[in-house]
Short mmCIF file of C-alpha atoms in Angstrom, two decimals:
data_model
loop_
_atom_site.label_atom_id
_atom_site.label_comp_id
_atom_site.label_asym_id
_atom_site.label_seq_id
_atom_site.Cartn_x
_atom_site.Cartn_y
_atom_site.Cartn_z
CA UNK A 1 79.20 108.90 94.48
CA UNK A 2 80.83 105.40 93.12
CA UNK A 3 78.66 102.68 93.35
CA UNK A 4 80.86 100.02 92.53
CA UNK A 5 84.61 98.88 92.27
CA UNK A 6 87.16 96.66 91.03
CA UNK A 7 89.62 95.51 93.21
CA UNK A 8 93.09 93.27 92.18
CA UNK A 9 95.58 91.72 93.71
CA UNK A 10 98.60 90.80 92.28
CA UNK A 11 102.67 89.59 93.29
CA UNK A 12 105.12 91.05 90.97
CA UNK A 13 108.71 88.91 91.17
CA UNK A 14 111.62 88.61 88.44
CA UNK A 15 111.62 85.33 86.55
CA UNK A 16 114.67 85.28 83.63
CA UNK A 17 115.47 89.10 84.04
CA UNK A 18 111.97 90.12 83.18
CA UNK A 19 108.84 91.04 85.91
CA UNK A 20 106.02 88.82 86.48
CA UNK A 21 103.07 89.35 88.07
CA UNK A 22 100.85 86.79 89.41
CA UNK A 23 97.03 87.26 90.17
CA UNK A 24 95.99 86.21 93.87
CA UNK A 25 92.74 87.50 93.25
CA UNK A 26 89.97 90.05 91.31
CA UNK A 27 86.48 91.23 93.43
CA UNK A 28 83.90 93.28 91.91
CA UNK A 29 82.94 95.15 95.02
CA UNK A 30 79.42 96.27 94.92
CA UNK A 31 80.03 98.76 97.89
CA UNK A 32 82.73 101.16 98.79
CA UNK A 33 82.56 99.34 102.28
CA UNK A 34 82.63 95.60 100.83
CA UNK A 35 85.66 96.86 98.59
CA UNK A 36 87.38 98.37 101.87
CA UNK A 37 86.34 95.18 103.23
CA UNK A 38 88.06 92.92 100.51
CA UNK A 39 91.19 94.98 100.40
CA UNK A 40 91.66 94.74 104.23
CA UNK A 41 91.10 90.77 104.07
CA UNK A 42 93.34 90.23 101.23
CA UNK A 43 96.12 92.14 103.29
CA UNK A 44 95.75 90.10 106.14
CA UNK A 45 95.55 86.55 103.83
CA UNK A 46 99.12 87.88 101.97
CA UNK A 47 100.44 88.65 105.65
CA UNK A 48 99.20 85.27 107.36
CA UNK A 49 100.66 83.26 104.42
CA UNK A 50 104.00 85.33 104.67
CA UNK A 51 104.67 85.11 108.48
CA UNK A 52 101.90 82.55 109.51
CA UNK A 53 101.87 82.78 114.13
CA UNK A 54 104.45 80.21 114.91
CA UNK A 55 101.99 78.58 117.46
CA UNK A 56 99.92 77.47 114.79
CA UNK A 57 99.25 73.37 114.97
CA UNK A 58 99.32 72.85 110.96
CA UNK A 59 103.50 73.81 111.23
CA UNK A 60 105.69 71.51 113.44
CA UNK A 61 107.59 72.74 116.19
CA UNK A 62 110.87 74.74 114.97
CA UNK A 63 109.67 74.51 111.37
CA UNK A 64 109.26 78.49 111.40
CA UNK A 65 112.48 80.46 111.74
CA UNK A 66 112.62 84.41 111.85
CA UNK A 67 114.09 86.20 108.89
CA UNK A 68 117.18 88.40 109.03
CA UNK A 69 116.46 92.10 110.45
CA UNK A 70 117.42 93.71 107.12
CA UNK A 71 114.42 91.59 105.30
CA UNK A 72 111.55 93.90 104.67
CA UNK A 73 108.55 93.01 106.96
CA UNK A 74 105.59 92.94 104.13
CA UNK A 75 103.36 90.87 106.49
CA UNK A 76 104.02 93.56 109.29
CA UNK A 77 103.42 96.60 106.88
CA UNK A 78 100.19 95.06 105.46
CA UNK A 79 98.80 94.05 108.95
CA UNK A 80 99.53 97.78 109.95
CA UNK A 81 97.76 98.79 106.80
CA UNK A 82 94.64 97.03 108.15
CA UNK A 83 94.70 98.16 111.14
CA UNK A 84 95.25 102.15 110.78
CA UNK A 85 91.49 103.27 110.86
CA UNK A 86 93.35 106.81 109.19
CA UNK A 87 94.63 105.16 106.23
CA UNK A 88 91.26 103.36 105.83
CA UNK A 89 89.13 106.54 105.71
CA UNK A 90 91.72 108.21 103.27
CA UNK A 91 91.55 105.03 100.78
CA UNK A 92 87.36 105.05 100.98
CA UNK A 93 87.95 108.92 100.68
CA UNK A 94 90.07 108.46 97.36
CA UNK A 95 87.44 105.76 95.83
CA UNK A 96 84.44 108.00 96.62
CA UNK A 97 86.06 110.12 94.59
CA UNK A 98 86.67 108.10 91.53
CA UNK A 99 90.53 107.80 92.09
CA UNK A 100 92.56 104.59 91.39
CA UNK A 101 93.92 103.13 94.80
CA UNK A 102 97.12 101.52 94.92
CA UNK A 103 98.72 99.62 97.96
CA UNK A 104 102.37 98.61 97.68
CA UNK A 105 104.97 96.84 99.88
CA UNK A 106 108.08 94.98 98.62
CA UNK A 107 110.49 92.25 100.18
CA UNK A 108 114.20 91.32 98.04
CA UNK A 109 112.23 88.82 95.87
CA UNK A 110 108.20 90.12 95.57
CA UNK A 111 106.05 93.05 95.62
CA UNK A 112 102.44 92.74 96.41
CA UNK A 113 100.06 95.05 95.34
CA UNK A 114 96.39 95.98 95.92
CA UNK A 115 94.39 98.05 93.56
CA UNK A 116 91.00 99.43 93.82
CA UNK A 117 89.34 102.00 91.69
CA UNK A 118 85.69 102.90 90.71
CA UNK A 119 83.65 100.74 87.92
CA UNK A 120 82.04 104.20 87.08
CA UNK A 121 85.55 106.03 86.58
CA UNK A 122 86.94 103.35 83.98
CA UNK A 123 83.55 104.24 81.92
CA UNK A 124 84.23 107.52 82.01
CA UNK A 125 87.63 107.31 80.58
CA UNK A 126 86.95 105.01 78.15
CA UNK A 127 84.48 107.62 77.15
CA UNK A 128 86.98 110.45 77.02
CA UNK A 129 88.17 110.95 73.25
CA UNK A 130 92.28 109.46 73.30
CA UNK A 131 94.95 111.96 73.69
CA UNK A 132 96.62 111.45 70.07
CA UNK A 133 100.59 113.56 69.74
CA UNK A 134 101.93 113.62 66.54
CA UNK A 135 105.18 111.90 66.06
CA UNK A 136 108.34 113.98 64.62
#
C-alpha cells in the first residue's frame, strides 16, 4: 500500500503561440483519503470560480451572463467528477496501486488539470537504472 501522495494542480493556456501552465496549487497528501479529499475540493474551487451560483451576494444583479451552448462546461464536468462515488473509488483504486492519476477537462482558452500519484512510486523510479538507446 501507498502511504503518501503528491497531488498538483495546474491551468495550461497559450500565451505568444507557446503553452503555459500555471500552478493553483501542490498538497502532500499524507493519506490516500486526504489526497481523494484534496483532489475533490480543488475540483469544486476551479468549478465555483468558473461558474460561481448567480445568487451569490458578492456579484451584482445581471453581472453573471451564461456562456454560449457550444462553450465546454469545465465547471459542470469537474462538479460531476466530484460527485460520481464510481470514478472516486477507481482514482483511490489507481493510487493504491502506485499509478499516476490524471484529471483533465478543457474550455477554447484553458485546460485544468489534477494530478495525483504515490510519494513511494516516484522513489521507486528514481531508483530504477535509466533506459539509455543508442543514437544512429
Amino acid at each position: 500500500m501507498h502511504d503518501e501522495f503528491l497531488c498538483h494542480v495546474t491551468a495550461y493556456g497559450t500565451c505568444d503561440g507557446q503553452r503555459i501552465g500555471v500552478p493553483l496549487g501542490t498538497y502532500r497528501a499524507p493519506t490516500l483519503a486526504l489526497a481523494l479529499w484534496w483532489l475533490r475540493d480543488r475540483a469544486s474551487w476551479i468549478a465555483e470560480r468558473l461558474d460561481p451560483l448567480p445568487d451569490n451576494p458578492r456579484f451584482p444583479s445581471g453581472s453573471l451572463v451564461p456562456v454560449a451552448d457550444t462553450v465546454a462546461d469545465v465547471p459542470g464536468l469537474l462538479r460531476a467528477w466530484c460527485a460520481d462515488v464510481g470514478q472516486q473509488e477507481l482514482v483511490g483504486e489507481e493510487l493504491a496501486g502506485g499509478r499516476l492519476v490524471r484529471i483533465a477537462a478543457s474550455d477554447d482558452t484553458t485546460e485544468y488539470e489534477l494530478l495525483a500519484e504515490s510519494v513511494d512510486a516516484l522513489r521507486m523510479q528514481r531508483t530504477l537504472p535509466a533506459l539509455v538507446l543508442p543514437v544512429a
